[in-house]
């Protein structure tokens, strides 16, 4: 939470204006000029402190443009952030995303100082399952490998055989060479993968509170209104939504689709900020925005990033025994790699 008694950089002087002018050029289509003087002093200070303290800011695709485009060192989907956390040479990693992403960074870089600007940035999928649930499932289905989406806690990952993300889920499931897997916790991702593979999928009842809100009727109404529209959807959406979409993939998969195909008009059936960030990089593509916000992602702000740096808060701490077990399941995934 923000302490309103604290001071934050707010002077939009000529030094700040000059030092941030190139950054504003990059976001001017999305951030109105009148708003820039509120962001620029914080952006300037964060970027100065980051260099002084050897900090890397790893930012998920759902963060707002002033964070995504103006203070981040690495941006991407969950899978890319995991690779970068493992390979980073910074002393401190700040994760601008949700808690499971910061925990994954800590598991992969246990000797680094890993911070999250707001500890309340959670995830409905991560909340949907506990380590005890997995232990019970393993008793019920002995010998069946457990594939767990990275949107889970470190305790859950420690009970897992191999992790996956939306960018490699099918690839991970099929790489195991078995006829049956336990696939947790996202019910819709499990159904969407089951539709593409002969491997039998035993699923759980978790849902993403953002993606479950989209309906096929809503998407069909957009398609009726804009005949030439290309629909890109995240696989956390229901199978009915995926069935009326032209492409389903991770946040990076959707972003790459736009970059590579340059459709005239597109809808990204996912979190709001994604379209803003991708629109900036693809000025010739028109974005129709069916907007659902992730309230957890939106807890991160420039002020909280600034506080994270100046007060070295909030440190991610994970028990060593859990790190050692959870790391195996993430390392297995990173060895298998990406499929989309
Ligand atoms: P990606 O791995 O596709 O970035 O998705 C993460 C997420 O939380 C989507 O809701
Ligand atoms: Fe979790 Fe959904 Fe938010 Fe992604 S969009 S972090 S899955 S609640």
PDB file of N, CA, C and O in Angstrom, residues 2 25 74 88 111 119 133 149 159 190 194 202 231 255 265 276-277 310-311:
ATOM      1  N   UNK A   2       0.332   2.338  -0.537  1.00  0.00           N
ATOM      2  CA  UNK A   2       1.117   3.575  -0.563  1.00  0.00           C
ATOM      3  C   UNK A   2       0.946   4.345   0.734  1.00  0.00           C
ATOM      4  O   UNK A   2      -0.160   4.469   1.251  1.00  0.00           O
ATOM      5  N   UNK A  25       8.210   9.979 -26.627  1.00  0.00           N
ATOM      6  CA  UNK A  25       7.995   9.729 -28.074  1.00  0.00           C
ATOM      7  C   UNK A  25       7.409   8.332 -28.288  1.00  0.00           C
ATOM      8  O   UNK A  25       6.514   8.123 -29.092  1.00  0.00           O
ATOM      9  N   UNK A  74      13.320  -5.729 -19.130  1.00  0.00           N
ATOM     10  CA  UNK A  74      12.858  -6.894 -19.886  1.00  0.00           C
ATOM     11  C   UNK A  74      11.343  -6.896 -19.821  1.00  0.00           C
ATOM     12  O   UNK A  74      10.771  -6.695 -18.746  1.00  0.00           O
ATOM     13  N   UNK A  88      19.624 -13.337 -15.383  1.00  0.00           N
ATOM     14  CA  UNK A  88      19.953 -11.937 -15.111  1.00  0.00           C
ATOM     15  C   UNK A  88      21.237 -11.789 -14.302  1.00  0.00           C
ATOM     16  O   UNK A  88      21.539 -12.593 -13.415  1.00  0.00           O
ATOM     17  N   UNK A 111      19.851 -16.560  -4.874  1.00  0.00           N
ATOM     18  CA  UNK A 111      20.830 -15.682  -4.213  1.00  0.00           C
ATOM     19  C   UNK A 111      20.612 -14.208  -4.532  1.00  0.00           C
ATOM     20  O   UNK A 111      21.318 -13.351  -4.017  1.00  0.00           O
ATOM     21  N   UNK A 119       2.718  -6.653  -2.456  1.00  0.00           N
ATOM     22  CA  UNK A 119       2.569  -8.094  -2.152  1.00  0.00           C
ATOM     23  C   UNK A 119       1.150  -8.594  -2.386  1.00  0.00           C
ATOM     24  O   UNK A 119       0.914  -9.795  -2.415  1.00  0.00           O
ATOM     25  N   UNK A 133      -3.831 -30.140  -1.847  1.00  0.00           N
ATOM     26  CA  UNK A 133      -4.707 -30.619  -2.935  1.00  0.00           C
ATOM     27  C   UNK A 133      -3.914 -31.522  -3.881  1.00  0.00           C
ATOM     28  O   UNK A 133      -4.399 -32.559  -4.343  1.00  0.00           O
ATOM     29  N   UNK A 149       0.633 -25.365 -14.157  1.00  0.00           N
ATOM     30  CA  UNK A 149       0.772 -24.032 -14.757  1.00  0.00           C
ATOM     31  C   UNK A 149       1.606 -23.166 -13.806  1.00  0.00           C
ATOM     32  O   UNK A 149       1.448 -23.275 -12.583  1.00  0.00           O
ATOM     33  N   UNK A 159       5.419 -29.665  -5.317  1.00  0.00           N
ATOM     34  CA  UNK A 159       4.744 -30.973  -5.409  1.00  0.00           C
ATOM     35  C   UNK A 159       4.569 -31.407  -6.865  1.00  0.00           C
ATOM     36  O   UNK A 159       3.872 -32.380  -7.143  1.00  0.00           O
ATOM     37  N   UNK A 190      -6.763 -26.432 -19.415  1.00  0.00           N
ATOM     38  CA  UNK A 190      -6.735 -27.900 -19.507  1.00  0.00           C
ATOM     39  C   UNK A 190      -7.639 -28.371 -20.650  1.00  0.00           C
ATOM     40  O   UNK A 190      -7.247 -29.207 -21.469  1.00  0.00           O
ATOM     41  N   UNK A 194      -6.522 -30.242 -23.983  1.00  0.00           N
ATOM     42  CA  UNK A 194      -7.090 -31.583 -24.244  1.00  0.00           C
ATOM     43  C   UNK A 194      -7.641 -31.674 -25.665  1.00  0.00           C
ATOM     44  O   UNK A 194      -7.563 -32.729 -26.307  1.00  0.00           O
ATOM     45  N   UNK A 202      -6.320 -34.926 -16.769  1.00  0.00           N
ATOM     46  CA  UNK A 202      -7.116 -34.860 -15.538  1.00  0.00           C
ATOM     47  C   UNK A 202      -6.967 -33.432 -15.024  1.00  0.00           C
ATOM     48  O   UNK A 202      -5.843 -32.966 -14.793  1.00  0.00           O
ATOM     49  N   UNK A 231      -9.413 -12.277 -34.488  1.00  0.00           N
ATOM     50  CA  UNK A 231      -9.617 -12.456 -33.046  1.00  0.00           C
ATOM     51  C   UNK A 231      -8.480 -13.298 -32.475  1.00  0.00           C
ATOM     52  O   UNK A 231      -8.277 -14.453 -32.885  1.00  0.00           O
ATOM     53  N   UNK A 255       1.150 -11.194 -29.201  1.00  0.00           N
ATOM     54  CA  UNK A 255       1.932 -10.025 -29.596  1.00  0.00           C
ATOM     55  C   UNK A 255       2.723 -10.325 -30.885  1.00  0.00           C
ATOM     56  O   UNK A 255       2.749  -9.520 -31.826  1.00  0.00           O
ATOM     57  N   UNK A 265      -7.242  -5.058 -38.587  1.00  0.00           N
ATOM     58  CA  UNK A 265      -8.017  -4.811 -37.379  1.00  0.00           C
ATOM     59  C   UNK A 265      -7.968  -6.050 -36.502  1.00  0.00           C
ATOM     60  O   UNK A 265      -8.112  -7.177 -37.017  1.00  0.00           O
ATOM     61  N   UNK A 276      -2.869  -1.863 -25.382  1.00  0.00           N
ATOM     62  CA  UNK A 276      -2.147  -0.581 -25.378  1.00  0.00           C
ATOM     63  C   UNK A 276      -0.681  -0.808 -25.740  1.00  0.00           C
ATOM     64  O   UNK A 276      -0.107  -0.104 -26.580  1.00  0.00           O
ATOM     65  N   UNK A 277      -0.053  -1.799 -25.084  1.00  0.00           N
ATOM     66  CA  UNK A 277       1.379  -2.031 -25.300  1.00  0.00           C
ATOM     67  C   UNK A 277       1.678  -2.499 -26.717  1.00  0.00           C
ATOM     68  O   UNK A 277       2.648  -2.069 -27.332  1.00  0.00           O
ATOM     69  N   UNK A 310      13.641   2.420  -3.164  1.00  0.00           N
ATOM     70  CA  UNK A 310      14.255   3.206  -2.080  1.00  0.00           C
ATOM     71  C   UNK A 310      14.187   2.502  -0.730  1.00  0.00           C
ATOM     72  O   UNK A 310      15.035   2.713   0.115  1.00  0.00           O
ATOM     73  N   UNK A 311      13.173   1.652  -0.513  1.00  0.00           N
ATOM     74  CA  UNK A 311      13.068   0.949   0.783  1.00  0.00           C
ATOM     75  C   UNK A 311      13.416  -0.542   0.684  1.00  0.00           C
ATOM     76  O   UNK A 311      13.217  -1.280   1.645  1.00  0.00           O
TER      77      UNK A 311
END
